[in-house]
Coordinates of C-alpha atoms (C1' of nucleotides) in Angstrom, one line a residue:
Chain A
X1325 CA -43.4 78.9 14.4
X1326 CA -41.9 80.9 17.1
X1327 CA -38.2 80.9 17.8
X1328 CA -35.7 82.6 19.8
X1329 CA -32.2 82.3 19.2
X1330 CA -29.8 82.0 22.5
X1331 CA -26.8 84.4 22.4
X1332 CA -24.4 81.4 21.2
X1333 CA -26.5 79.9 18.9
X1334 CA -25.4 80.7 15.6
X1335 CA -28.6 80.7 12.9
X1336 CA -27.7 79.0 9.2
X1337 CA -25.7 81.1 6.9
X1338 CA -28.5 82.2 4.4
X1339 CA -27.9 80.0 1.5
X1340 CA -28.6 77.1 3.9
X1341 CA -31.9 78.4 5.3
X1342 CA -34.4 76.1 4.0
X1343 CA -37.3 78.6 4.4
X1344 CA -35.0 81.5 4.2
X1345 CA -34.3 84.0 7.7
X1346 CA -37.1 86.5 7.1
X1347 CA -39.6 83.5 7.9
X1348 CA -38.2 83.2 11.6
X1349 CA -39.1 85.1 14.5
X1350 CA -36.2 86.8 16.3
X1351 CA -35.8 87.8 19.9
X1352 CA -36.3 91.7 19.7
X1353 CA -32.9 93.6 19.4
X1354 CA -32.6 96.6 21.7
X1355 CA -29.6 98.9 21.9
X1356 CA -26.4 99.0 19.5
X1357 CA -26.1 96.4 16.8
X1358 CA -22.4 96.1 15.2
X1359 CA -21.8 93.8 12.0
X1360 CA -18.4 92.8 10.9
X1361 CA -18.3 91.0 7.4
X1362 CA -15.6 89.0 6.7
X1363 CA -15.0 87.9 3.1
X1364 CA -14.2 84.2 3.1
X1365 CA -10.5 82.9 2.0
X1366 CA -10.8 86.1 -0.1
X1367 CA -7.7 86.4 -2.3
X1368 CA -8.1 82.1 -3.1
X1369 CA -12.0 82.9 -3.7
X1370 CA -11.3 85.2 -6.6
X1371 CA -9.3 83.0 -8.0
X1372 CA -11.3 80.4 -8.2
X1373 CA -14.6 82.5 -9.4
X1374 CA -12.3 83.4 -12.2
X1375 CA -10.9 80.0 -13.0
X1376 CA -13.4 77.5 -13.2
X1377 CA -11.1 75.5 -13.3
X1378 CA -9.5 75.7 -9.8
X1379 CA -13.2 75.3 -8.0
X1380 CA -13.1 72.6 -5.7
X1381 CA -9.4 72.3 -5.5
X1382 CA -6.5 74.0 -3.2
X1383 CA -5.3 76.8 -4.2
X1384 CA -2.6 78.8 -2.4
X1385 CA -2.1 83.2 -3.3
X1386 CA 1.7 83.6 -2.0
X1387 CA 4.8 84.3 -2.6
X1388 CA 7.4 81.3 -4.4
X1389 CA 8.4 79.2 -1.8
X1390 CA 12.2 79.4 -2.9
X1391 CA 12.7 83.2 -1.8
X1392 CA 11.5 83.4 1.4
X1393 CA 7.8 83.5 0.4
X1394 CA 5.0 83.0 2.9
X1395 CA 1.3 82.2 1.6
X1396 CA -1.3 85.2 1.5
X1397 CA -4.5 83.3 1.4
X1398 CA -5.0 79.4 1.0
X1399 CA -8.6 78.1 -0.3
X1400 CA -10.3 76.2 2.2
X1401 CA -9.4 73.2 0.1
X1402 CA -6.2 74.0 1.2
X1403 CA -6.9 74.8 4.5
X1404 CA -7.4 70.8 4.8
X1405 CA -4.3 70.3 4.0
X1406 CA -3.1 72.3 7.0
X1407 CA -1.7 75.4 5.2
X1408 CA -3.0 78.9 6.6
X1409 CA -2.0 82.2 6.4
X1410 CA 1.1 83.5 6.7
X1411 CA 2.7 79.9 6.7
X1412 CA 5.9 79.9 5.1
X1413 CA 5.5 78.7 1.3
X1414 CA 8.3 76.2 1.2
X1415 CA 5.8 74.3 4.6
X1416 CA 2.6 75.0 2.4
X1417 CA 4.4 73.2 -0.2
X1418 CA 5.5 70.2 1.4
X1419 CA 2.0 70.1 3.4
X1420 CA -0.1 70.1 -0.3
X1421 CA 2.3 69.6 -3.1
X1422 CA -0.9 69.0 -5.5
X1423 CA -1.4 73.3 -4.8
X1424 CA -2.5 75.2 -7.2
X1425 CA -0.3 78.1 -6.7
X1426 CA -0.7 82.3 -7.9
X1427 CA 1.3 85.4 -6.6
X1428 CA -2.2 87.0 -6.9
X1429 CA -4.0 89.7 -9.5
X1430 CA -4.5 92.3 -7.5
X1431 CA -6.4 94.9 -9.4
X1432 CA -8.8 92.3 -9.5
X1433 CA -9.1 92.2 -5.9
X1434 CA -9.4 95.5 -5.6
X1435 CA -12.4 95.4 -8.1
X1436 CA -14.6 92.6 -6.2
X1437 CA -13.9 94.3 -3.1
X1438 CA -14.9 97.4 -4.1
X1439 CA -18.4 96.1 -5.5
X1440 CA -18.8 94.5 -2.0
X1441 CA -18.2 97.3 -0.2
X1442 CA -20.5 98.7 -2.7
X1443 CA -23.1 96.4 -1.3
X1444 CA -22.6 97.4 2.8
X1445 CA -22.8 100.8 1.3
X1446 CA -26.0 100.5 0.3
X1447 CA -27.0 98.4 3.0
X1448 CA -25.8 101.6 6.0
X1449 CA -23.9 104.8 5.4
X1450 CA -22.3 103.4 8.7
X1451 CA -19.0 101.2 7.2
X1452 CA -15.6 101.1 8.2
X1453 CA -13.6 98.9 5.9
X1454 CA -11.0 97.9 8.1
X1455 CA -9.7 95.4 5.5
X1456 CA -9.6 94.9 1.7
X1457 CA -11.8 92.0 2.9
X1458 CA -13.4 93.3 6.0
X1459 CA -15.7 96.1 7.3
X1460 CA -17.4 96.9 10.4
X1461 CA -21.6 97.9 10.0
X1462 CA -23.4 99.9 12.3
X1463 CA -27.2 98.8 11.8
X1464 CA -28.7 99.5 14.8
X1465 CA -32.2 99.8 15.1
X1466 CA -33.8 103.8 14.6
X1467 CA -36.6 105.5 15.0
X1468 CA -36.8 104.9 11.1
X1469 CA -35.7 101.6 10.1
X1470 CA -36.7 99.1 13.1
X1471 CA -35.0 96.5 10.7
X1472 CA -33.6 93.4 12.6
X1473 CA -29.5 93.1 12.4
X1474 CA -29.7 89.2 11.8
X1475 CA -31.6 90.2 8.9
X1476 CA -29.6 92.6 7.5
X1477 CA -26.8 90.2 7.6
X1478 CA -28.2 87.3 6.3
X1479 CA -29.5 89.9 3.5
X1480 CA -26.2 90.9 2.6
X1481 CA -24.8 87.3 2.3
X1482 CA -27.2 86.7 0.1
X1483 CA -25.8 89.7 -1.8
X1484 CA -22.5 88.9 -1.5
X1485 CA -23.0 85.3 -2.8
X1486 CA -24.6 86.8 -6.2
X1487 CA -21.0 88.2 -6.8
X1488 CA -19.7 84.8 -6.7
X1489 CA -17.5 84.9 -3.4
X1490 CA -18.8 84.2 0.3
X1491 CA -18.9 86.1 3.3
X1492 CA -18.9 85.5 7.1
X1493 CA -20.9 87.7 9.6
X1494 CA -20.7 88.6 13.0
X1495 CA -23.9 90.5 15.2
X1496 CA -23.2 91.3 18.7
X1497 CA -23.6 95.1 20.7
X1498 CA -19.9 96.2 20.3
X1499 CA -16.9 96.1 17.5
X1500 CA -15.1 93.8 19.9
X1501 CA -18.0 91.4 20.0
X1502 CA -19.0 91.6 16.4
X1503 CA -15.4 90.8 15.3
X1504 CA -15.1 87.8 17.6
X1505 CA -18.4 85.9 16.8
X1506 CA -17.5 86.3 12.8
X1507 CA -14.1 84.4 13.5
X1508 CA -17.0 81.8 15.4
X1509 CA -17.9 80.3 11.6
X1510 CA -16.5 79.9 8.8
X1511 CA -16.8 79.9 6.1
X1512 CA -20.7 81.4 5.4
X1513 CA -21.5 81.6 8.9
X1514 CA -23.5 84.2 10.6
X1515 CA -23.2 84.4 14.2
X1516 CA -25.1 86.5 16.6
X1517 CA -24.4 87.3 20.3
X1518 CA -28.0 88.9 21.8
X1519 CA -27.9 91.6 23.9
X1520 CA -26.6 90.7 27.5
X1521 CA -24.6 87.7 26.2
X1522 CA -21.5 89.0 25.8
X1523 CA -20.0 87.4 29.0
X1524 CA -21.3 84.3 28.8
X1525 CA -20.0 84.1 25.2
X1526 CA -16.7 86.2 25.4
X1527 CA -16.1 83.9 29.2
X1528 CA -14.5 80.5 27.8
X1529 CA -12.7 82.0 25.0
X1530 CA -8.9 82.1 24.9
X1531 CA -7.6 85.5 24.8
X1532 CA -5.8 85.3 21.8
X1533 CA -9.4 85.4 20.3
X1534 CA -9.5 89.1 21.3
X1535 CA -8.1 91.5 18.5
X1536 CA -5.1 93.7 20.0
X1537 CA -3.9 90.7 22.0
X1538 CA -1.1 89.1 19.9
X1539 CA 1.6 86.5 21.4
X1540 CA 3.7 88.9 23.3
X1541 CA 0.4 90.0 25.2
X1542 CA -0.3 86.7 25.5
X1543 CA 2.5 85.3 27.1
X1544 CA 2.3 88.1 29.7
X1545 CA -1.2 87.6 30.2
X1546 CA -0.2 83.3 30.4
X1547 CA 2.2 84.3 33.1
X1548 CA -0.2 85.2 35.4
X1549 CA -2.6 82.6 35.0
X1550 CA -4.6 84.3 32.4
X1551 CA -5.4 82.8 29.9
X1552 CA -9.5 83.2 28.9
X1553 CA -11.3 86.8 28.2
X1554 CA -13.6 85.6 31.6
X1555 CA -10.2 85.8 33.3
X1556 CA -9.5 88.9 32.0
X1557 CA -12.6 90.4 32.7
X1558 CA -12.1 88.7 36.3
X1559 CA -8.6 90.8 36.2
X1560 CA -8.2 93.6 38.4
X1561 CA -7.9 96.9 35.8
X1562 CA -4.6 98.1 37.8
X1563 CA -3.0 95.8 37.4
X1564 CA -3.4 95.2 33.4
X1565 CA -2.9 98.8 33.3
X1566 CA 0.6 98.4 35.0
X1567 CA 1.2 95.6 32.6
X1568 CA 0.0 96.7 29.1
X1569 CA -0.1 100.9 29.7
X1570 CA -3.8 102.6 29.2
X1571 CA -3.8 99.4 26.5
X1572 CA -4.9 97.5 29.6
X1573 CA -7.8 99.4 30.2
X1574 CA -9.2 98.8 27.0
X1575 CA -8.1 95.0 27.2
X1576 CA -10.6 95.3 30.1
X1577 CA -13.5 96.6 28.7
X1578 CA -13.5 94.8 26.2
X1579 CA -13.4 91.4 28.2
X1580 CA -16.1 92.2 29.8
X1581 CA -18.6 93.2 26.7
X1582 CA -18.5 97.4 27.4
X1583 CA -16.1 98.2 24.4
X1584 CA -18.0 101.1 23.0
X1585 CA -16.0 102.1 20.0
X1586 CA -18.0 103.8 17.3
X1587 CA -18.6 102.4 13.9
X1588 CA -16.7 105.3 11.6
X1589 CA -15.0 105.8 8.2
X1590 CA -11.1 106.5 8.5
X1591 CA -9.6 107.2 5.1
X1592 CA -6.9 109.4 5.7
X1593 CA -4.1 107.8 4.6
X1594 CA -1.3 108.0 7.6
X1595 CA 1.8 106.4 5.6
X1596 CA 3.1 104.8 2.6
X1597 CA 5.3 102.7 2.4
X1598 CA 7.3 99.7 0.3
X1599 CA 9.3 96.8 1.4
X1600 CA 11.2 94.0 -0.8
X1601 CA 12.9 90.9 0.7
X1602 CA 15.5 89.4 -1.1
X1603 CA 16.1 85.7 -2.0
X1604 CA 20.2 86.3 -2.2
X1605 CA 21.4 88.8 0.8
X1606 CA 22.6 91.6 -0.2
X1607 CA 25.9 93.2 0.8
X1608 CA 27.5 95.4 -1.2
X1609 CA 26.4 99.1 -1.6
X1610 CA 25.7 99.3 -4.9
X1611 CA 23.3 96.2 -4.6
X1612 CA 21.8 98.4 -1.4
X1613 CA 21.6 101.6 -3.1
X1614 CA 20.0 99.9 -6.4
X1615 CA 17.5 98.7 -4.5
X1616 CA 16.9 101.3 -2.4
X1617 CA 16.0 103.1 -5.5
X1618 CA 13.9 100.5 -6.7
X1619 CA 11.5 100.9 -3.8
X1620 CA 12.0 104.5 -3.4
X1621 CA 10.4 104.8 -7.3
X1622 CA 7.6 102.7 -6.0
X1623 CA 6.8 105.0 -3.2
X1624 CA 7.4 108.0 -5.2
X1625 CA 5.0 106.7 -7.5
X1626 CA 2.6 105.4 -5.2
X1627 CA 2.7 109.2 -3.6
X1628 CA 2.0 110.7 -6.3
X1629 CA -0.8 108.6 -7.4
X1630 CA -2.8 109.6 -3.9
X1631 CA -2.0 113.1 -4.4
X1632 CA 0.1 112.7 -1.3
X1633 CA 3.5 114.2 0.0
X1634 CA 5.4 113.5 3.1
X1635 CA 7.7 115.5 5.3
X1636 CA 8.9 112.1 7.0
X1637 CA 11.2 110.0 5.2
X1638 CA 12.2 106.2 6.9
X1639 CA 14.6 103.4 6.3
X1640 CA 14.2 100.0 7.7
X1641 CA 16.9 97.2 7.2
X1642 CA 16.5 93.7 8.4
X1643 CA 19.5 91.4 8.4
X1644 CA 19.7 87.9 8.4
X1645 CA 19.3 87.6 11.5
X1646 CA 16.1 88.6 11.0
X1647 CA 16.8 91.9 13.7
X1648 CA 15.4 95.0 12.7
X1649 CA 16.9 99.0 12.4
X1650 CA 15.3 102.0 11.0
X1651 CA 15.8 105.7 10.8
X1652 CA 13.8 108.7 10.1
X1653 CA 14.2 112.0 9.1
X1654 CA 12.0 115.1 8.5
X1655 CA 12.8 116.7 5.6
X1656 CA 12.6 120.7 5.2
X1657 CA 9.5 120.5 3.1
X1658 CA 7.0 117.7 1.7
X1659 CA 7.5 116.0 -1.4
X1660 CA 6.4 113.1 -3.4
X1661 CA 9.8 112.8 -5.9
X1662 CA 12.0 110.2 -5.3
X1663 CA 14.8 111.8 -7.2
X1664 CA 14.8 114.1 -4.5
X1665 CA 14.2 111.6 -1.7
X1666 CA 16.7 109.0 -2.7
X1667 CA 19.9 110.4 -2.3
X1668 CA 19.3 110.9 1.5
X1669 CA 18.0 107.8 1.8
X1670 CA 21.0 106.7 0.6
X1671 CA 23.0 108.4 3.5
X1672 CA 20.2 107.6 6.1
X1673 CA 21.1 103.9 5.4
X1674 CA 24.5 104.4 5.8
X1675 CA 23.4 105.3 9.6
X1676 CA 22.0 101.6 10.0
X1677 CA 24.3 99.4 7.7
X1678 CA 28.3 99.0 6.4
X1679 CA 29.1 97.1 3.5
X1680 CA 29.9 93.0 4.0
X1681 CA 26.9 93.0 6.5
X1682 CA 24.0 91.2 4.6
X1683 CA 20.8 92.5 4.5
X1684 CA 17.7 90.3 3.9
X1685 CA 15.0 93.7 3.4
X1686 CA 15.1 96.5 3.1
X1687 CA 11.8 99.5 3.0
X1688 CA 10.9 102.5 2.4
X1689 CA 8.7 105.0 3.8
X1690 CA 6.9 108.3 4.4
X1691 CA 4.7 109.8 6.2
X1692 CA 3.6 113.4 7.7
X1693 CA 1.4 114.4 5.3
X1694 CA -0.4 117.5 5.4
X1695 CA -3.4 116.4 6.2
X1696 CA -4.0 113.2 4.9
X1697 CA -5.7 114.3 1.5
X1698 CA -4.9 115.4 -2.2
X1699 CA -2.5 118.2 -2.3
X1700 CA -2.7 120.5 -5.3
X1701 CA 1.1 121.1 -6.0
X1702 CA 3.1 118.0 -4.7
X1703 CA 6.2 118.5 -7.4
X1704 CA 8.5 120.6 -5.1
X1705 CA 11.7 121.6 -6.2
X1706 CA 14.7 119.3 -5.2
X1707 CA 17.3 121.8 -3.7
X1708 CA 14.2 122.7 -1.1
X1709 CA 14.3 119.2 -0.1
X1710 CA 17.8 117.9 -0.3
X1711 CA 19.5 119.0 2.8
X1712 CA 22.5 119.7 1.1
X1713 CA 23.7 120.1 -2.2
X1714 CA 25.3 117.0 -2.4
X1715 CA 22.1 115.5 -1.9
X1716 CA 21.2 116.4 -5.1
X1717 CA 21.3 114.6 -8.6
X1718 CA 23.3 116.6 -10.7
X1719 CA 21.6 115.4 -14.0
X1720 CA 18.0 116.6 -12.8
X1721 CA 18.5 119.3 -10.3
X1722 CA 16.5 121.5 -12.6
X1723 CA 13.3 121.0 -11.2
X1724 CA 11.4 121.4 -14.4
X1725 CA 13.2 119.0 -16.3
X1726 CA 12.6 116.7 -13.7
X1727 CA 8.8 117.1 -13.4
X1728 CA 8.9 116.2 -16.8
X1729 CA 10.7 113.1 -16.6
X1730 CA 8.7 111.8 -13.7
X1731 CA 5.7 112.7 -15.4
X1732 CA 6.6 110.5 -18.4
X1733 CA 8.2 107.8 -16.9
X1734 CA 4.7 107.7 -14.6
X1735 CA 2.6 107.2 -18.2
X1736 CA 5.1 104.8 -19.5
X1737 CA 4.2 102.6 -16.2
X1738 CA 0.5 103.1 -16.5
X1739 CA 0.8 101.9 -20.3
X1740 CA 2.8 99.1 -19.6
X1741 CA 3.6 98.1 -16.2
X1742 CA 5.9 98.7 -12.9
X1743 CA 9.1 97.3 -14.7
X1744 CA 8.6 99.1 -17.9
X1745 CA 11.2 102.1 -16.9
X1746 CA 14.0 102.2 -14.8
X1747 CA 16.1 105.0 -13.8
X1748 CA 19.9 103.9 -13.7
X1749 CA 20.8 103.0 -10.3
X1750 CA 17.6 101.3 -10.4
X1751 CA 18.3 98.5 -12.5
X1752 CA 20.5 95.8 -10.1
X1753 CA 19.0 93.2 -7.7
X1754 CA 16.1 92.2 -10.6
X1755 CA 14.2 89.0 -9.5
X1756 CA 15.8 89.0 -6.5
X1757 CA 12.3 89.4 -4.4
X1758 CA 9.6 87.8 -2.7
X1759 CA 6.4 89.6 -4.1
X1760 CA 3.3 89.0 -2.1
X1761 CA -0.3 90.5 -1.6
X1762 CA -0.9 93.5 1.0
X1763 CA -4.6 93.5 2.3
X1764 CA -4.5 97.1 3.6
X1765 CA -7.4 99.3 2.4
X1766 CA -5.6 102.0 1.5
X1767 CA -4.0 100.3 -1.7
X1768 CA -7.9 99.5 -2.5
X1769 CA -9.4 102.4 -2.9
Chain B
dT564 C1' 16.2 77.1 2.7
dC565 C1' 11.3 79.4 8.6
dT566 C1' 8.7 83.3 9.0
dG567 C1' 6.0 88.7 3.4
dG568 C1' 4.2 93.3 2.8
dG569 C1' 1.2 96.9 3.8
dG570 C1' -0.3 99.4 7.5
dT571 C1' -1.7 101.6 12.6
dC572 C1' -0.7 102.8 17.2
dC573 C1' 2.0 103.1 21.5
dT574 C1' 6.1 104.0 24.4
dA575 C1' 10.0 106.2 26.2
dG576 C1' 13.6 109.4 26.1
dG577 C1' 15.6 113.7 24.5
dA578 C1' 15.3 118.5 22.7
dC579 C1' 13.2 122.7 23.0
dC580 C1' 10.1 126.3 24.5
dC581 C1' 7.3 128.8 27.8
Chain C
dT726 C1' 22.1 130.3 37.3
dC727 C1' 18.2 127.6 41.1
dT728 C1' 14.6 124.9 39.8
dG729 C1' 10.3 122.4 38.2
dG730 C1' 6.6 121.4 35.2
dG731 C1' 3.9 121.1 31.0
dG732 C1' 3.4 120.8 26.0
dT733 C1' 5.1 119.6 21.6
dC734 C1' 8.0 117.6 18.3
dC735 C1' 11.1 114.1 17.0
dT736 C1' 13.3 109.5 17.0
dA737 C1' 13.8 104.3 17.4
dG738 C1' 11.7 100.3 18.5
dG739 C1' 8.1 97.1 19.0
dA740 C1' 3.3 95.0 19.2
dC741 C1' -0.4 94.1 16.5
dC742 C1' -3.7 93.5 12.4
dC743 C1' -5.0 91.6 7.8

DNA sequence: TCTGGGGTCCTAGGACCC
DNA sequence: TCTGGGGTCCTAGGACCC
């Protein structure tokens, strides 16, 4: 049986196939072929592979819907129910009462993912895991391996499944493309955009559907009549360019099917960082600055696990209001302590907030590393860091001591969890967060 | 009880140097 | 002591992604 597939047409995901893929004939693929694999409800899928239980009902991974908790992942079950991503939890709630709800195991995540990514390892040395649950391939065909992309990608769904969770996959010429037709099916679709298609099947699309063009884009894009990627691509490129900077040119290309962006691995961590929303405001300083240490011993800890340290210190404060206002500073050297760190982030707030004003989050971070990659000594003494002396804790300025106390208090945590040692200051504002699930990839690896 | 937490990248203005 | 321009670093804010 002969068959060709148009560009639209989107084959059966490959536990559907009754004769399986590798018995059809496929057009001949010439030129660039770019899979993204996208992990299906991924967070809500683990759960339910681990509690039998669960299968076949809705579950929602989020934070509690009393404290200002939104929902990470909702089952497809749930999904029905109209609860998606991001959705505050006290809406999921009311939408499907009958939830089954987690705040998530994410170690466990973590371990699935990894065995997946695993899988597209083995599959092409060319991944870029843009996501805990998603990764871009480059499979295009060699002088070596004249393999076709569709069957790659139904090969790896197969794979996938055998793990117990479910994937969706995109083929088209270009990361743009690829990344579009996966969002086409789900969940367990495979969708496939043939070389030359891209027009036709980027032309009807809203613009939204394009990834770097988020509401405010949108709307500017809305106010000038635009409102599909084949208006876009229609666009003239000066004038996107006036509206969105050298953004605009890439908006362009990428309407029109020319985005060329390779396929590469980026690991190099660029920032770490913590954030905690609180279910109470907080507005005294002491609340502040005991939370503030909080999430500056997370970081800290966090650092030191990667091997990293930072010459760039932040502070962000949101208030109820929901506005935004952060600082940085760079510090005279890197370092990965909090006890050095905290004490100026205690004045750099002080730059952004006065008492009686209530603040809703508050986060930490740092950046300017090195290079991105292990440092051998990341323990630096605290008067090199502190700006001044008063920055200083007086009960640890020795540096040695202190080494030694982080180091412990670091094994204590391994042993027995985040909130099994506290400095002092640390210890107000308990149970006073949100909690929720981050999907970057650099907490993955 | 409206809207989390972890990131990346871009912009625009100012300081500073050559 | 009249003047511009480029490069780099730093800072605050914002858009966007999963």
């Amino acid at each position: 049986m002969e068959r060709e597939f148009t560009p639209q047409e989107k084959p059966e995901a490959a536990g559907d196939a009754p004769q399986g893929m590798g018995t059809l004939a496929l057009a001949p693929w010439e030129g660039p072929a770019i899979l993204l694999v996208d992990l299906d409800a991924f967070f809500a899928s683990v759960e339910q592979l681990d509690h039998p239980g669960w299968r076949g009902k809705p579950v929602i991974v989020g934070g509690d819907a009393d404290r200002h908790g939104v929902v990470s992942t909702a089952s497809y079950e749930a999904r029905a129910f109209g609860v998606h991503s991001a959705m505050p939890s006290s809406t999921a709630r009311r939408l499907c009462p009958q939830a089954i709800w987690t705040r998530g195991h994410f170690d466990r995540y973590r371990e699935v993912s990894n065995a997946i990514m695993g899988i597209l390892r083995d599959e092409t040395p060319h991944v870029q895991q843009v996501s805990i649950d998603e990764a871009f391939l480059d499979v295009s065909p060699t002088a070596v391996n004249r393999e076709h992309p569709v069957d790659i990608a139904a090969r790896i769904q197969r794979r996938v499944e055998e793990l117990g969770v479910t994937c969706s996959v995109g083929v088209g010429t270009s990361k743009t493309v690829a990344k579009i037709a996966s969002d086409m099916d789900k969940p367990r679709g495979l969708t496939v955009v043939y070389p030359g298609g891209e027009r036709d099947f980027l032309a009807p699309l809203p613009v939204r559907a394009m990834s770097g063009i988020g509401a405010a884009a949108e709307e500017k894009l809305r106010a000038r009549g635009i409102r599909t990627l084949g208006q876009l691509a229609d666009a003239g490129e000066e004038a996107l360019v006036r509206l969105f900077g050298k953004n605009g040119r890439t908006m362009h290309v990428r309407a029109l099917g020319g985005d060329d962006a390779p396929v590469e691995a980026d690991d190099e961590v660029k920032s770490v960082s913590n954030e905690m929303t609180f279910a109470v405001d907080l507005t005294t300083r002491e609340d502040v600055e005991a939370a503030l240490a909080t999430i500056a011993a997370k970081v800290g800890r966090r650092l030191r696990r990667k091997g990293l340290a930072g010459r760039t210190l932040s502070v962000r404060v949101r208030f109820a209001d929901r506005s935004v206002r952060s600082v940085q500073r760079q510090l005279p050297r890197p370092t990965d302590d909090e006890l050095a760190y905290t004490p100026i982030l205690y004045r750099m707030v002080r730059e952004l907030w006065h008492p009686g004003t209530p603040v809703r989050l508050l986060g930490v971070g740092m950046s300017g590393f090195a290079d991105g990659r292990a440092v051998q000594e990341s323990l630096f003494p605290v008067e090199e860091v502190a700006p001044s002396p008063d920055d200083v804790e007086p009960a640890v300025a020795d540096a040695g001591k202190r080494r030694g106390l982080i180091a412990a208090t670091d094994a204590v945590k391994d042993r027995f969890g985040e909130t099994a040692v506290r400095f002092g200051r640390e210890l107000r504002g308990e149970d006073n967060t949100t909690g929720s699930a981050s999907k970057n990839p650099a907490d993955y690896k």
